[in-house]
Short mmCIF file of C-alpha atoms in Angstrom, two decimals:
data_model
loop_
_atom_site.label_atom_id
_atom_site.label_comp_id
_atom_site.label_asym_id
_atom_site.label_seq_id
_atom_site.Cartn_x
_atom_site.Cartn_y
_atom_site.Cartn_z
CA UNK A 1 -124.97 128.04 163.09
CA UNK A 2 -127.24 129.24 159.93
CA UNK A 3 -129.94 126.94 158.76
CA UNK A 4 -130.75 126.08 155.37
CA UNK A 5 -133.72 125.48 154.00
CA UNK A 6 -133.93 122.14 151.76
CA UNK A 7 -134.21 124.28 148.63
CA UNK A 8 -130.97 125.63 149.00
CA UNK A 9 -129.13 122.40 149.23
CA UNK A 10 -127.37 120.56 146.43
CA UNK A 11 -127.76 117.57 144.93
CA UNK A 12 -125.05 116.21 147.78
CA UNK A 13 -127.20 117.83 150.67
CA UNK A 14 -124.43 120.55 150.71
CA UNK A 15 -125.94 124.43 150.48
CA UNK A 16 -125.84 125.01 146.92
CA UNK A 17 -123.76 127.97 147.27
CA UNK A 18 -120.68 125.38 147.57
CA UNK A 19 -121.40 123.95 144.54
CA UNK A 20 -118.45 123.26 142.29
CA UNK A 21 -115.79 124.39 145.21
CA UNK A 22 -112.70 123.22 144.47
CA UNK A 23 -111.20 121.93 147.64
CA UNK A 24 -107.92 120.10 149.34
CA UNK A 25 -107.89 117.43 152.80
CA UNK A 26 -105.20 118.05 154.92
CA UNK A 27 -103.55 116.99 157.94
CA UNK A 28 -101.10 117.32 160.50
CA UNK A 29 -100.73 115.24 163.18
CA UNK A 30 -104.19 114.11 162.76
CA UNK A 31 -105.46 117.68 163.17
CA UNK A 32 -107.39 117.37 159.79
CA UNK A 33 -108.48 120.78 157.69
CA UNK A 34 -110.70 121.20 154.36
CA UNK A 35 -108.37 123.67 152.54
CA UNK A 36 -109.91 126.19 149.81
CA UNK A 37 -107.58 128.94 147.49
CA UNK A 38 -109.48 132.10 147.24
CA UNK A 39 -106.51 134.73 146.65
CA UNK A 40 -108.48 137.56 145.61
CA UNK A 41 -111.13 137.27 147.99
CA UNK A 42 -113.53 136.63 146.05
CA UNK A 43 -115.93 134.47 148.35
CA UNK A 44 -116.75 134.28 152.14
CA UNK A 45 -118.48 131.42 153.78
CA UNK A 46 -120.65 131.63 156.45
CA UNK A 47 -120.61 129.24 159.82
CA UNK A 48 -123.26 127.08 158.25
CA UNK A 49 -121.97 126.48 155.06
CA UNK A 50 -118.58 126.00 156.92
CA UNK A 51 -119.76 123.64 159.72
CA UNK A 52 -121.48 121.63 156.64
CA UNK A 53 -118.49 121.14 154.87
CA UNK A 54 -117.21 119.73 158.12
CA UNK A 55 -119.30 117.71 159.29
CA UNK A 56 -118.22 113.86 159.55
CA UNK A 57 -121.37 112.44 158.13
CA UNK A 58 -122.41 114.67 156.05
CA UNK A 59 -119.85 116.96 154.59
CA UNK A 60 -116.18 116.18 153.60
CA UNK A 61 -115.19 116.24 157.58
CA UNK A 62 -112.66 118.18 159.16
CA UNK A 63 -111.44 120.16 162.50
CA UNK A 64 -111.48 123.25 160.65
CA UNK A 65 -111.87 125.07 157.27
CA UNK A 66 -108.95 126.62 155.99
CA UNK A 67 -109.44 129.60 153.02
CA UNK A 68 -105.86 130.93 151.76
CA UNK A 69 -106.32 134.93 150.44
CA UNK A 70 -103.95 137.46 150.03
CA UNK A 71 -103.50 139.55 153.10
CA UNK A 72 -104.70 142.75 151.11
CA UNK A 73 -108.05 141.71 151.22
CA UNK A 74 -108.81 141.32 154.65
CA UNK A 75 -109.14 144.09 157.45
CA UNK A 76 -107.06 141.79 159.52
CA UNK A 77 -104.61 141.19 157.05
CA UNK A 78 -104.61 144.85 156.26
CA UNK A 79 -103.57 145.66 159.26
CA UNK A 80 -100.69 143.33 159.58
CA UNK A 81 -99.36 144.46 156.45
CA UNK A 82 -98.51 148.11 157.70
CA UNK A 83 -95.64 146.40 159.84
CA UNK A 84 -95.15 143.15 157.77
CA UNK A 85 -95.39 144.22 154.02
CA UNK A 86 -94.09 140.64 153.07
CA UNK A 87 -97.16 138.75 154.96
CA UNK A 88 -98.75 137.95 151.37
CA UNK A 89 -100.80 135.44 152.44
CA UNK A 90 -103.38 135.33 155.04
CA UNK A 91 -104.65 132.01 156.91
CA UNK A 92 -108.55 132.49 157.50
CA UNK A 93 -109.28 129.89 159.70
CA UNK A 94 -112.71 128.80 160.84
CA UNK A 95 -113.37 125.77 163.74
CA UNK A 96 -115.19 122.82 162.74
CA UNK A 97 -118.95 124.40 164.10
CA UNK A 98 -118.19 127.27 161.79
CA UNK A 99 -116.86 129.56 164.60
CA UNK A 100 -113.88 132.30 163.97
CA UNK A 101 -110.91 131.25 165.46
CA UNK A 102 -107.53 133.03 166.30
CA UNK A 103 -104.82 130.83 165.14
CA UNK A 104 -103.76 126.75 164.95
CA UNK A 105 -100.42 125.24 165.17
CA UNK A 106 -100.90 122.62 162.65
CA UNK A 107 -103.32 124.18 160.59
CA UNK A 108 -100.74 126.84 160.05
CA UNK A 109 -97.70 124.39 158.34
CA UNK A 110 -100.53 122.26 156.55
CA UNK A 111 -101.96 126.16 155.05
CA UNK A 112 -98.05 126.71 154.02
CA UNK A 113 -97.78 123.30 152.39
CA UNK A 114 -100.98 123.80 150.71
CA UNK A 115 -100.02 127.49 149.07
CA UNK A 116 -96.94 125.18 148.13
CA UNK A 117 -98.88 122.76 146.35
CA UNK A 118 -100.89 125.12 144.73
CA UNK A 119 -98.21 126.88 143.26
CA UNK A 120 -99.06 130.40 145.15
CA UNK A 121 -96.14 130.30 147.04
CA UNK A 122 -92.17 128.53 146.89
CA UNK A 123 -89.89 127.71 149.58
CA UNK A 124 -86.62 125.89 150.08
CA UNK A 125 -85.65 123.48 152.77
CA UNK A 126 -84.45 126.40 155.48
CA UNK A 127 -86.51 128.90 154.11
CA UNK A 128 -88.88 130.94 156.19
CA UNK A 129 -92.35 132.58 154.97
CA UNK A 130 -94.09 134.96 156.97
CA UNK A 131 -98.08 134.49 157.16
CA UNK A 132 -100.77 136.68 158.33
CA UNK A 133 -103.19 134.55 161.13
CA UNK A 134 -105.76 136.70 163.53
CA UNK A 135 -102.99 136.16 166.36
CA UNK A 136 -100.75 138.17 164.62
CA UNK A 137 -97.50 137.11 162.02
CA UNK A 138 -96.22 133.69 162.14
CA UNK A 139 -93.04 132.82 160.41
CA UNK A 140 -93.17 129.15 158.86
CA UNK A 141 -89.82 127.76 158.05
CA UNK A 142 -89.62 124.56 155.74
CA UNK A 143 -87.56 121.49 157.45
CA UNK A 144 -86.32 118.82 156.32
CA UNK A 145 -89.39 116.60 158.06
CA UNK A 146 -91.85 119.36 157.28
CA UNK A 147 -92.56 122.71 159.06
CA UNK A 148 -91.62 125.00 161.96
CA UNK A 149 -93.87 127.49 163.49
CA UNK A 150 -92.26 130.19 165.08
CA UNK A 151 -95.62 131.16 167.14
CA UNK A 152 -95.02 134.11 169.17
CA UNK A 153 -94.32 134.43 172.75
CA UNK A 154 -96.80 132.97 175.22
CA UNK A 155 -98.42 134.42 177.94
CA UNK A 156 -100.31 133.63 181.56
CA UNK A 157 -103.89 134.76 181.27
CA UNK A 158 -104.23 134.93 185.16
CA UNK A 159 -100.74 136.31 185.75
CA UNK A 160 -101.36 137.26 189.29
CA UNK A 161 -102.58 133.84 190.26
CA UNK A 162 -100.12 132.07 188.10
CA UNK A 163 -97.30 133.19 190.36
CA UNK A 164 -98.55 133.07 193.25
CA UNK A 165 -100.18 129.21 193.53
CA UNK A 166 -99.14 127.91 190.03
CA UNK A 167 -102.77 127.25 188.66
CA UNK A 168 -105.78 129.45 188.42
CA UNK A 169 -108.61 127.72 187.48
CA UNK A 170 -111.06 124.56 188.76
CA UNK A 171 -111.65 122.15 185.70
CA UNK A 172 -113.75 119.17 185.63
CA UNK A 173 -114.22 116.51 182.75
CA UNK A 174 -116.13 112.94 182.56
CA UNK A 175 -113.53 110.35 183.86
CA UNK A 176 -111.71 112.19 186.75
CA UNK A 177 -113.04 111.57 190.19
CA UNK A 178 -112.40 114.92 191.47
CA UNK A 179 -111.94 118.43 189.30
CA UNK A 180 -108.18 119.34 189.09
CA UNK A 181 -106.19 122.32 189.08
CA UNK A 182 -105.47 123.94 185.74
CA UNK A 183 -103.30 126.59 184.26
CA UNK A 184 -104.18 129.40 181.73
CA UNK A 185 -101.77 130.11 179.17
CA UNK A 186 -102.58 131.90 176.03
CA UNK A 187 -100.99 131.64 172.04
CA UNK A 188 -102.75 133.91 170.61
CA UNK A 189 -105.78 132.00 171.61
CA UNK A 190 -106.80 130.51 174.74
CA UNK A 191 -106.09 127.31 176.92
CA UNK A 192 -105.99 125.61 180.39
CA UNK A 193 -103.61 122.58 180.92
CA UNK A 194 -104.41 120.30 183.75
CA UNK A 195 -101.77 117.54 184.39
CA UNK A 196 -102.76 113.84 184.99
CA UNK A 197 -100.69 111.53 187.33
CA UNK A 198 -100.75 108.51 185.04
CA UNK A 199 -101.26 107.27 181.24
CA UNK A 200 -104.37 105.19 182.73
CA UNK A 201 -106.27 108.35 183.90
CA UNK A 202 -105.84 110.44 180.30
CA UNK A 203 -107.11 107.79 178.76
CA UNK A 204 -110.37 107.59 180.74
CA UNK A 205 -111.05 110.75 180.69
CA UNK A 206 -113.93 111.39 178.62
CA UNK A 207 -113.22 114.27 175.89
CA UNK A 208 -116.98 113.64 174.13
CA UNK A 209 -118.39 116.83 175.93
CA UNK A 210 -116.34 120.03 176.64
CA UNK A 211 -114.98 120.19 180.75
CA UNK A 212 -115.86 122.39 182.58
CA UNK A 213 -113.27 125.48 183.33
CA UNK A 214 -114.03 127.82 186.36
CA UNK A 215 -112.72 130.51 186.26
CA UNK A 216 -113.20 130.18 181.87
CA UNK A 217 -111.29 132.97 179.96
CA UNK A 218 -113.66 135.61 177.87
CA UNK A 219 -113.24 133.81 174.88
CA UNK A 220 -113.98 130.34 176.25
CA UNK A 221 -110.78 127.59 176.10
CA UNK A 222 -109.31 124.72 174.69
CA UNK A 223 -108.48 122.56 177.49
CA UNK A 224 -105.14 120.05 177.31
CA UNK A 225 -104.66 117.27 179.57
CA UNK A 226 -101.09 115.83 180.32
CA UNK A 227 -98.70 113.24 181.74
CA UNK A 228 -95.33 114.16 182.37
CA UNK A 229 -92.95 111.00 181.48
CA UNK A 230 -91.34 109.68 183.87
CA UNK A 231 -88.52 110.72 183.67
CA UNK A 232 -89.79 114.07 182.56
CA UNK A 233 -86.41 114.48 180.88
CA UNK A 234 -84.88 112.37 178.48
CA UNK A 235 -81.32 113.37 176.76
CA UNK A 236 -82.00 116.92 177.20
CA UNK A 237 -85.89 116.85 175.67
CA UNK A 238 -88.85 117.01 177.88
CA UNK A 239 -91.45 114.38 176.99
CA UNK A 240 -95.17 114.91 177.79
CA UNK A 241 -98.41 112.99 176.26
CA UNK A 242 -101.95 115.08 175.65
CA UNK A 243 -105.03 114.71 175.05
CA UNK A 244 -107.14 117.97 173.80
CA UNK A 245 -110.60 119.14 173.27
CA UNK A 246 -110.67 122.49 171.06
CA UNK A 247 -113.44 125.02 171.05
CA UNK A 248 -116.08 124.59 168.90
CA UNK A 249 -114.94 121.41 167.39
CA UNK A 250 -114.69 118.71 170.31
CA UNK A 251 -111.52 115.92 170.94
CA UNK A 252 -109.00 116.56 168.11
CA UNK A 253 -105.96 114.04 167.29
CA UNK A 254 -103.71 116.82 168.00
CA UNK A 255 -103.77 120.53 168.79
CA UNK A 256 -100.53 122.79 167.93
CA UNK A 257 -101.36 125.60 169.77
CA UNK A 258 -102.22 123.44 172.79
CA UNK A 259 -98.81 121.72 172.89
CA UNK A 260 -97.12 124.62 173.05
CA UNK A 261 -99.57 125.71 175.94
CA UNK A 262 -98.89 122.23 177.66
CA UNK A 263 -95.05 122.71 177.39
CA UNK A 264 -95.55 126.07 178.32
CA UNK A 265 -97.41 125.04 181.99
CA UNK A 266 -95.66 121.83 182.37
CA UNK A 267 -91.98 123.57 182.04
CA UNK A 268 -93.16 126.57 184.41
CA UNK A 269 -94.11 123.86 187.38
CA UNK A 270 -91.38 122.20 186.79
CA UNK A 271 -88.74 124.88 187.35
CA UNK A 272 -85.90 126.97 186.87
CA UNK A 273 -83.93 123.69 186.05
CA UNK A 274 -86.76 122.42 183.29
CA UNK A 275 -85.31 121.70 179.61
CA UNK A 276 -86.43 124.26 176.59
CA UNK A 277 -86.66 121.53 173.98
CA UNK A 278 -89.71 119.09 174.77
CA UNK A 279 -91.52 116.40 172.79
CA UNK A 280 -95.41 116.21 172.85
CA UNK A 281 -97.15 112.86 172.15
CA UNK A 282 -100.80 113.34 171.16
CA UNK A 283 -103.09 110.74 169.23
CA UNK A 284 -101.89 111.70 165.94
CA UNK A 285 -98.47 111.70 165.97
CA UNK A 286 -95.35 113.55 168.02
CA UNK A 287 -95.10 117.40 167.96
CA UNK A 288 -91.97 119.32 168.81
CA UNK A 289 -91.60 122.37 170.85
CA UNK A 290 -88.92 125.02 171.48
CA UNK A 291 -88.59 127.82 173.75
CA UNK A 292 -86.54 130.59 172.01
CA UNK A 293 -85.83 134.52 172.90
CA UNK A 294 -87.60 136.43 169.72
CA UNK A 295 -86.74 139.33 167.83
CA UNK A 296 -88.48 142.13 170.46
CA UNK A 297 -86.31 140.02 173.83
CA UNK A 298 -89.44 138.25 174.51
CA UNK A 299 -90.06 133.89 174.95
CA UNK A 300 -91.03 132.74 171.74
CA UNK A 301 -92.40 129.09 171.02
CA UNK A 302 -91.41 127.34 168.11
CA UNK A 303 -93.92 124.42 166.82
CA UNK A 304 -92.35 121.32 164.38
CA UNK A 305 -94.14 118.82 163.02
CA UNK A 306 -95.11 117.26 159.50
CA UNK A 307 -97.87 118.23 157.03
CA UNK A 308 -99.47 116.48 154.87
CA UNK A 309 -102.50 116.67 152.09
CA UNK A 310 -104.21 113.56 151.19
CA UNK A 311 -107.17 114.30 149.12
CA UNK A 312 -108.79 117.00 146.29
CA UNK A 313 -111.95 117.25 144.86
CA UNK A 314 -115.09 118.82 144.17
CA UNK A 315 -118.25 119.49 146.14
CA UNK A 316 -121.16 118.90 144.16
#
């Protein structure tokens, strides 16, 4: 993260460059995001101006910083547009320490109901907008309750050990007496699900510091820990509860991404038989997943939930 010298800050100990930034506080499921419009592309921000903005104490306080701009002008966005001229908008998404990150479930629908707001984009109940993220297209669809993600098709990031003993990884967090098994699964970005015997052991686990993952993927992990309900299945919907901590930004209220990961693992130990609808209780609120076939043939995951903004102002 940059440093900045006391000269350059504001009159609200913010770098001056944010000065008079026009800004929006979202959330969904808890999984809260400082949203910005910049549709031109006029303005970057670096990882300390972002992780300032951020910061609980001292900034405005978020999970992540959110900047809408037109597809057009980014390289990334660029790129996606050669396939997916209707991708307008691109999500540039930052973690909460300023880092570049992939892609997040429920930053995603709360970046759609923000170009909403904004009046840069318009959709109808049961229309679908496509949106540029760094893991590729996502399609957002509006619901009646809020938004569905259709997030891709999700993938084993040990493949070969997946199959063969249905984990791949050692992970170890504050709370657990022993390290537990754990199981790789990327969406577009990484994460390792371990599952908990009981409601009592989640809750002890201790989320403050990030576990530790060996074997960790290159680009590091957002870890998920669940309990399967008992029963697991409940009129056709499988029911899980989480608990997350996210790269770069620490224990979240809810990750989208990693519910859809913890479906993902959770459905593939518990067989052939296991339901594609599931329900995912996290701190913030309930999530809802959906295993589809996509357009190529390939496993999608779908991603519902609500969206909400609950704030604007202005840095000063």
């Amino acid at each position: 993260m940059s440093t900045t010298s006391p000269a350059a800050l504001s009159a609200s100990g913010l770098p001056s460059g944010l000065a008079g930034l026009a800004f929006a506080k979202g959330h969904g499921t808890g999984n809260d995001f400082v949203l910005v419009a910049d549709p031109d592309g006029l303005r970057d921000y670096d990882a300390g101006e972002v992780a300032a903005v951020c910061d609980r104490h001292n900034g405005i306080g978020a999970d992540g910083f959110i900047r809408a701009v037109r597809s057009e002008h980014l390289p990334e966005g660029q790129a996606l547009l050669q396939t997916n001229p209707d991708a307008e908008w691109f999500m540039d998404y930052r973690n909460g320490d300023g880092s570049v990150s992939e892609m997040c479930g429920n930053g995603v629908r709360v970046f759609v109901h923000f170009l909403l707001e904004e009046g840069l984009a318009q959709l109808a109940e049961g229309q679908a907008l496509p949106i540029g993220t760094r893991a590729g297209l996502k399609t957002v669809t509006r619901t009646e309750n809020g938004y569905a993600v259709d997030m891709g098709p999700w993938e084993f990031i040990f493949p070969d050990h997946a199959a063969a003993k249905a984990m791949d990884t050692v992970v170890d967090a504050g709370g657990l007496e022993v390290p537990r098994p754990g199981l790789s699964v990327s969406m577009g970005n990484p994460h390792t699900v371990v599952a908990l015997a009981e409601l009592s052991e989640l809750a002890a686990t201790d989320l403050n510091t990030a576990p530790s993952v060996d074997p960790v993927p290159e680009d590091g992990t957002n870890v998920e820990f669940v309990v399967p309900a008992e029963p697991l299945v409940v009129d056709g919907v499988g029911q899980l509860t989480m608990r997350v901590h996210e790269r770069g930004v620490g224990e979240t209220q809810s990750c989208g991404t990693g519910a859809c990961a913890a479906a993902a693992a959770t459905r593939f130990w518990a067989g052939a038989a296991a339901p594609n609808s599931w329900s995912v209780a996290v701190p913030g609120g309930v999530l809802g997943i959906r295993f589809l076939t996509g357009p190529e043939g390939r496993e999608h995951v779908e991603l519902s939930g609500p969206a909400v903004l609950v704030a604007r102002g202005t840095l000063l």
